[in-house]
């Protein structure tokens, strides 16, 4: 019972580690490391089947990685047709009943039938043990100094999702029937964890995304701006915030209807997103109504002003649009100490109000060109009073 108890603990540990992960990458890494430890392997990988591209794409490599293996590779992928065992699972063998079998590959190549009848074609029972032979996997095992691997298909929502791969180095015992059966169990646990992570990601997306434009929403801006100002105070990183008000939206809604107004908001959101992409890591967001913003951490103030200027020019070309009023506040300009996210937000908002009052076709930048932006310049019920940040001091 000791072995059974250890495996039960390993399953519980794997499920808990995946549940504790806060991001998809964290979930993938927890899955690979947990399965690797549970099966006594030295290396594990988690891959997803990209149906439209006919390939398995590696999401994470964990454990003792060989030369050239990245933990989270950008483009490590393999055409599915090169792997007869996984192709068999995807297209022929598995008809959606139960969990599909795991199988074992060895660096020695073809093996004699195992105790269950073995061989690639043998598949006794619902959880039969198969030793497979795939030239690509065998070559990879040899190239990376591994002696054997167990491969367990992952099924999610009744469909083939990908595979769990665990390997042992040369000289270690070859995976056996019990290991393959256990890998099948682990793959089911991994599938449940991935499903939970996907649901949480969908909730996060709904919580931090504007449904009309697909941009970040005000809640996301609040969180990112707090983090940005903390980073500025810690290491001096330049934080710049551009606040934009889309001119004439009310006229468009009253004259052409809200459907046309919504299309204008969507089109401006696309323009904002394209311009924001010029600034590495910038966050493009809709604050609500006709108000948008662009938050950048790292790029210099001049870069942000240049992008905001182009944003104003492109916005002026939108059908039914009347341009935008844009105000910028950046810690890279002489605006005084920025001790809170709220202060930077209010400075950018006050600059935007000045731009709107002056019908400026270019951004108004706090601290530049003789502009002395005082928070008192904004009206008693200015937008920033309606968009108060979470409890930050002024």
Coordinates of C-alpha atoms in Angstrom, one line a residue:
X1 CA 0.0 0.0 0.0
X2 CA 3.0 2.3 0.4
X3 CA 3.3 2.7 -3.3
X4 CA -0.4 3.4 -3.7
X5 CA -0.3 5.9 -0.9
X6 CA 2.6 7.7 -2.5
X7 CA 0.9 7.9 -5.8
X8 CA -2.3 9.2 -4.2
X9 CA -0.3 11.9 -2.4
X10 CA 1.3 12.8 -5.7
X11 CA -2.1 13.2 -7.4
X12 CA -3.3 15.4 -4.6
X13 CA -0.1 17.4 -4.7
X14 CA -0.4 17.9 -8.5
X15 CA -4.0 19.0 -8.2
X16 CA -3.2 21.5 -5.4
X17 CA -0.2 23.0 -7.3
X18 CA -2.2 23.6 -10.4
X19 CA -5.1 25.1 -8.4
X20 CA -2.6 27.5 -6.7
X21 CA -1.2 28.8 -10.0
X22 CA -2.3 32.3 -10.8
X23 CA -1.5 32.3 -14.6
X24 CA -1.8 29.8 -17.4
X25 CA 2.0 29.5 -17.5
X26 CA 2.1 28.8 -13.8
X27 CA -0.5 26.1 -14.3
X28 CA 1.4 24.5 -17.2
X29 CA 4.6 24.5 -15.2
X30 CA 2.9 23.1 -12.1
X31 CA 1.4 20.3 -14.3
X32 CA 4.7 19.4 -15.8
X33 CA 6.7 19.5 -12.6
X34 CA 4.1 17.6 -10.6
X35 CA 3.8 14.8 -13.2
X36 CA 7.6 14.6 -13.5
X37 CA 7.9 14.1 -9.7
X38 CA 5.0 11.7 -9.5
X39 CA 6.4 9.4 -12.2
X40 CA 10.0 9.7 -11.0
X41 CA 11.1 11.4 -14.2
X42 CA 13.9 13.9 -14.8
X43 CA 12.1 16.0 -17.5
X44 CA 8.5 16.7 -18.5
X45 CA 6.8 18.7 -21.1
X46 CA 3.2 19.8 -21.8
X47 CA 2.0 20.3 -25.3
X48 CA -1.2 21.5 -27.0
X49 CA -2.7 20.3 -30.2
X50 CA -3.2 23.2 -32.6
X51 CA -5.8 21.8 -34.9
X52 CA -5.8 24.5 -37.4
X53 CA -2.0 24.2 -37.9
X54 CA -1.8 20.4 -37.6
X55 CA 0.9 20.5 -35.0
X56 CA 1.7 19.9 -31.3
X57 CA 3.1 23.1 -29.8
X58 CA 5.2 22.8 -26.6
X59 CA 3.8 25.0 -23.8
X60 CA 6.4 24.3 -21.2
X61 CA 9.6 22.3 -20.6
X62 CA 10.3 21.5 -17.0
X63 CA 13.0 19.6 -15.0
X64 CA 16.4 18.9 -16.5
X65 CA 16.3 20.6 -19.8
X66 CA 18.7 19.7 -22.6
X67 CA 20.7 22.3 -24.5
X68 CA 18.3 24.5 -26.6
X69 CA 15.2 23.6 -24.6
X70 CA 13.6 26.7 -23.2
X71 CA 11.2 26.6 -20.3
X72 CA 8.5 28.5 -22.1
X73 CA 9.4 28.2 -25.8
X74 CA 7.9 30.6 -28.3
X75 CA 7.8 28.3 -31.3
X76 CA 8.8 24.7 -30.4
X77 CA 6.3 22.7 -32.4
X78 CA 6.1 19.4 -34.2
X79 CA 3.8 18.4 -37.1
X80 CA 1.3 15.8 -35.7
X81 CA 1.7 13.5 -38.8
X82 CA 5.3 12.8 -37.6
X83 CA 4.0 11.1 -34.5
X84 CA 2.0 8.0 -35.4
X85 CA 1.0 7.3 -31.8
X86 CA -0.6 10.7 -31.3
X87 CA -2.1 10.7 -34.7
X88 CA -3.6 7.4 -33.9
X89 CA -5.1 8.9 -30.7
X90 CA -6.4 12.0 -32.5
X91 CA -7.9 10.5 -35.5
X92 CA -8.4 6.8 -35.2
X93 CA -8.3 5.0 -31.9
X94 CA -10.1 7.2 -29.4
X95 CA -13.8 7.5 -29.9
X96 CA -14.5 9.6 -26.8
X97 CA -15.1 6.8 -24.3
X98 CA -13.1 6.9 -21.1
X99 CA -9.5 8.2 -21.0
X100 CA -7.1 7.2 -23.8
X101 CA -4.1 5.0 -23.0
X102 CA -0.6 6.3 -22.3
X103 CA 2.3 4.6 -24.0
X104 CA 6.1 4.3 -23.6
X105 CA 8.9 5.0 -26.0
X106 CA 12.5 4.0 -25.4
X107 CA 15.8 5.2 -26.9
X108 CA 16.6 1.6 -27.9
X109 CA 13.9 1.7 -30.5
X110 CA 11.5 -1.2 -31.1
X111 CA 10.9 -3.5 -28.1
X112 CA 9.6 -6.9 -27.6
X113 CA 5.9 -7.2 -26.6
X114 CA 5.4 -6.4 -22.9
X115 CA 3.6 -8.5 -20.4
X116 CA 0.2 -7.2 -21.5
X117 CA 0.8 -8.4 -25.1
X118 CA 2.6 -5.2 -25.9
X119 CA 3.9 -3.9 -29.2
X120 CA 2.5 -0.9 -31.0
X121 CA -0.5 -2.7 -32.3
X122 CA -1.5 -4.4 -29.0
X123 CA -4.1 -2.6 -26.9
X124 CA -5.5 -5.0 -24.3
X125 CA -8.3 -3.7 -22.2
X126 CA -9.4 -0.1 -21.6
X127 CA -6.1 0.8 -19.9
X128 CA -3.7 -1.5 -21.8
X129 CA 0.1 -0.9 -21.8
X130 CA 1.7 -0.1 -25.1
X131 CA 5.3 0.3 -26.0
X132 CA 5.4 2.4 -29.1
X133 CA 8.0 3.2 -31.7
X134 CA 8.2 6.6 -33.3
X135 CA 11.4 7.5 -35.1
X136 CA 11.1 11.2 -34.2
X137 CA 10.7 10.5 -30.5
X138 CA 13.4 7.9 -30.4
X139 CA 15.8 10.2 -32.1
X140 CA 14.9 13.0 -29.7
X141 CA 15.5 10.8 -26.7
X142 CA 18.9 9.8 -28.0
X143 CA 19.9 13.3 -28.9
X144 CA 19.0 14.6 -25.5
X145 CA 20.5 11.8 -23.4
X146 CA 17.2 10.3 -22.3
X147 CA 16.5 6.7 -22.0
X148 CA 12.7 6.5 -22.1
X149 CA 9.5 8.5 -22.0
X150 CA 5.9 8.0 -21.2
X151 CA 3.3 9.9 -23.3
X152 CA -0.2 10.5 -22.0
X153 CA -2.8 12.1 -24.2
X154 CA -4.9 14.9 -22.5
X155 CA -8.6 15.1 -23.2
X156 CA -10.5 18.3 -22.3
X157 CA -14.2 18.9 -22.7
X158 CA -14.5 15.6 -24.5
X159 CA -11.9 16.5 -27.2
X160 CA -8.2 15.8 -27.7
X161 CA -6.3 18.7 -26.2
X162 CA -2.7 17.7 -26.2
X163 CA -0.2 15.5 -24.4
X164 CA 1.8 15.1 -21.2
X165 CA 5.3 13.8 -21.7
X166 CA 7.7 12.6 -19.0
X167 CA 11.2 11.2 -19.5
X168 CA 13.9 9.5 -17.6
X169 CA 17.7 9.6 -18.3
X170 CA 19.7 6.8 -19.7
X171 CA 20.5 4.2 -17.1
X172 CA 17.3 4.7 -15.2
X173 CA 14.6 2.0 -15.2
X174 CA 12.3 2.0 -18.2
X175 CA 8.7 3.0 -17.6
X176 CA 6.4 0.0 -17.2
X177 CA 2.8 -0.9 -17.3
X178 CA 2.0 0.7 -13.9
X179 CA 3.7 3.9 -14.9
X180 CA 1.7 4.1 -18.1
X181 CA -1.5 3.6 -16.2
X182 CA -0.6 6.2 -13.6
X183 CA 0.4 8.6 -16.4
X184 CA -3.2 8.2 -17.7
X185 CA -4.5 9.2 -14.3
X186 CA -2.2 12.2 -14.1
X187 CA -3.3 13.4 -17.6
X188 CA -6.9 13.4 -16.3
X189 CA -5.8 15.5 -13.3
X190 CA -3.9 17.9 -15.6
X191 CA -7.0 18.2 -17.8
X192 CA -9.1 19.2 -14.8
X193 CA -6.5 21.7 -13.7
X194 CA -6.3 23.2 -17.2
X195 CA -10.1 23.5 -17.4
X196 CA -10.2 25.3 -14.1
X197 CA -7.4 27.7 -15.2
X198 CA -9.3 28.4 -18.5
X199 CA -12.4 29.3 -16.6
X200 CA -10.5 31.6 -14.2
X201 CA -8.9 33.3 -17.2
X202 CA -12.3 33.9 -18.7
X203 CA -13.5 35.5 -15.5
X204 CA -10.4 37.7 -15.3
X205 CA -10.9 38.7 -18.9
X206 CA -14.5 39.7 -18.2
X207 CA -13.4 41.6 -15.1
X208 CA -10.6 43.5 -16.7
X209 CA -11.8 44.0 -20.3
X210 CA -14.2 46.5 -21.9
X211 CA -16.9 44.5 -23.6
X212 CA -17.4 46.9 -26.5
X213 CA -13.9 47.6 -27.6
X214 CA -12.0 44.7 -26.2
X215 CA -9.5 47.1 -24.6
X216 CA -8.6 47.0 -20.9
X217 CA -11.2 48.6 -18.6
X218 CA -10.9 51.1 -15.8
X219 CA -10.3 48.3 -13.2
X220 CA -7.2 47.2 -15.2
X221 CA -5.9 50.7 -15.4
X222 CA -6.3 51.3 -11.7
X223 CA -4.2 48.2 -10.9
X224 CA -1.5 48.8 -13.6
X225 CA -1.2 52.5 -12.7
X226 CA -0.7 51.7 -9.0
X227 CA 2.0 49.2 -9.9
X228 CA 3.6 51.6 -12.3
X229 CA 3.9 54.4 -9.8
X230 CA 5.3 52.0 -7.2
X231 CA 8.0 51.0 -9.7
X232 CA 8.7 54.7 -10.5
X233 CA 9.2 55.3 -6.8
X234 CA 11.4 52.2 -6.5
X235 CA 13.7 52.5 -9.5
X236 CA 12.8 55.8 -11.3
X237 CA 11.1 54.1 -14.2
X238 CA 9.3 56.7 -16.4
X239 CA 5.6 56.4 -16.2
X240 CA 3.4 58.3 -18.7
X241 CA -0.3 58.5 -18.9
X242 CA -2.3 59.9 -21.9
X243 CA -6.0 60.6 -21.2
X244 CA -8.2 61.0 -24.3
X245 CA -11.8 62.2 -24.7
X246 CA -13.4 61.3 -28.0
X247 CA -15.0 64.5 -29.3
X248 CA -18.6 64.7 -30.6
X249 CA -19.8 61.3 -29.5
X250 CA -23.0 62.7 -28.1
X251 CA -23.7 64.4 -31.5
X252 CA -23.1 61.1 -33.3
X253 CA -25.4 59.2 -31.0
X254 CA -28.2 61.9 -31.3
X255 CA -27.9 62.3 -35.0
X256 CA -27.0 58.8 -36.3
X257 CA -28.0 56.5 -33.4
X258 CA -26.1 54.7 -30.8
X259 CA -25.2 51.8 -33.1
X260 CA -23.1 54.3 -35.2
X261 CA -21.7 55.8 -31.9
X262 CA -20.6 52.3 -30.8
X263 CA -18.9 51.7 -34.1
X264 CA -17.0 55.0 -33.7
X265 CA -15.9 53.9 -30.2
X266 CA -14.8 50.5 -31.6
X267 CA -12.8 52.2 -34.4
X268 CA -11.1 54.6 -32.1
X269 CA -10.3 51.7 -29.8
X270 CA -8.6 50.0 -32.7
X271 CA -6.6 53.2 -33.5
X272 CA -5.6 53.5 -29.9
X273 CA -4.5 49.9 -29.8
X274 CA -2.4 50.2 -32.9
X275 CA -0.7 53.4 -31.6
X276 CA -0.2 51.8 -28.2
X277 CA 1.6 48.9 -29.8
X278 CA 4.4 51.4 -30.8
X279 CA 5.2 51.6 -27.1
X280 CA 6.5 48.3 -25.6
X281 CA 4.3 47.0 -22.9
X282 CA 1.8 50.0 -23.1
X283 CA -1.8 49.4 -21.9
X284 CA -4.6 50.7 -24.1
X285 CA -7.9 51.1 -22.2
X286 CA -11.4 52.5 -22.3
X287 CA -12.2 54.2 -19.0
X288 CA -15.9 54.5 -19.8
X289 CA -18.2 56.5 -22.1
X290 CA -16.1 58.5 -24.5
X291 CA -12.9 58.4 -22.4
X292 CA -9.8 56.4 -23.1
X293 CA -6.2 56.3 -21.9
X294 CA -2.8 55.0 -22.8
X295 CA -0.4 54.0 -20.0
X296 CA 3.3 53.4 -20.7
X297 CA 6.1 52.4 -18.3
X298 CA 9.6 52.6 -19.5
X299 CA 9.5 54.6 -22.8
X300 CA 10.7 58.2 -22.6
X301 CA 8.2 61.0 -22.4
X302 CA 9.1 62.2 -25.9
X303 CA 8.2 58.8 -27.3
X304 CA 4.8 58.9 -25.6
X305 CA 4.1 62.4 -26.9
X306 CA 5.0 61.4 -30.4
X307 CA 2.7 58.4 -30.3
X308 CA -0.1 60.5 -28.8
X309 CA 0.3 63.1 -31.6
X310 CA -0.1 60.4 -34.2
X311 CA -3.1 59.1 -32.3
X312 CA -4.7 62.5 -32.5
X313 CA -4.0 62.7 -36.3
X314 CA -5.5 59.3 -36.9
X315 CA -8.5 60.0 -34.8
X316 CA -9.3 63.1 -36.8
X317 CA -9.6 60.9 -39.9
X318 CA -12.3 58.6 -38.5
X319 CA -15.7 58.7 -40.2
X320 CA -18.2 60.7 -38.1
X321 CA -15.4 61.5 -35.7
X322 CA -14.3 65.0 -34.6
X323 CA -10.9 64.1 -33.2
X324 CA -9.9 63.7 -29.6
X325 CA -8.8 65.9 -26.8
X326 CA -5.6 64.4 -25.3
X327 CA -3.7 65.3 -22.2
X328 CA -0.5 63.7 -21.0
X329 CA 1.3 63.6 -17.7
X330 CA 4.7 61.9 -17.5
X331 CA 7.2 61.5 -14.7
X332 CA 9.8 62.3 -17.4
X333 CA 8.6 65.9 -17.5
X334 CA 8.8 68.6 -14.8
X335 CA 5.5 67.9 -13.0
X336 CA 6.8 67.6 -9.5
X337 CA 7.0 64.5 -7.4
X338 CA 4.5 61.8 -8.2
X339 CA 3.7 60.2 -4.9
X340 CA 0.5 58.5 -5.9
X341 CA -1.3 57.0 -9.0
X342 CA -4.1 59.4 -8.4
X343 CA -1.9 62.5 -8.7
X344 CA -0.6 61.4 -12.1
X345 CA -4.1 60.6 -13.3
X346 CA -5.4 63.9 -12.2
X347 CA -2.6 65.8 -13.9
X348 CA -3.2 64.0 -17.2
X349 CA -6.9 64.5 -16.9
X350 CA -6.5 68.3 -16.2
X351 CA -4.2 68.5 -19.3
X352 CA -6.9 66.7 -21.3
X353 CA -9.5 69.2 -20.1
X354 CA -7.2 72.1 -21.2
X355 CA -6.8 70.4 -24.6
X356 CA -10.6 70.1 -25.0
X357 CA -11.2 73.7 -23.9
X358 CA -8.7 75.0 -26.4
X359 CA -9.9 72.6 -29.2
X360 CA -6.3 71.5 -29.6
X361 CA -5.5 69.2 -32.4
X362 CA -2.4 68.0 -30.5
X363 CA -1.8 66.7 -27.0
X364 CA -1.5 69.1 -24.2
X365 CA 1.5 67.9 -22.0
X366 CA 1.7 68.8 -18.3
X367 CA 4.9 70.7 -17.6
X368 CA 5.7 71.5 -21.2
X369 CA 5.5 74.6 -23.5
X370 CA 4.7 76.9 -20.7
X371 CA 1.7 74.8 -19.7
X372 CA 1.3 75.0 -15.9
X373 CA -1.3 72.4 -15.3
X374 CA -2.9 73.0 -11.9
X375 CA -5.4 70.6 -10.6
X376 CA -7.7 73.5 -9.9
X377 CA -7.9 74.1 -13.7
X378 CA -10.4 71.3 -14.0
X379 CA -14.1 72.0 -13.3
X380 CA -15.8 71.1 -10.0
X381 CA -17.3 68.0 -11.5
X382 CA -14.5 67.0 -13.9
X383 CA -14.0 63.5 -15.2
X384 CA -11.3 62.7 -12.6
X385 CA -13.8 63.2 -9.8
X386 CA -16.1 60.6 -11.4
X387 CA -13.1 58.3 -11.9
X388 CA -11.6 58.4 -8.5
X389 CA -8.8 55.9 -8.0
X390 CA -9.0 53.3 -5.2
X391 CA -8.4 55.3 -2.0
X392 CA -5.1 56.8 -3.1
X393 CA -4.1 60.1 -1.5
X394 CA -4.0 63.2 -3.8

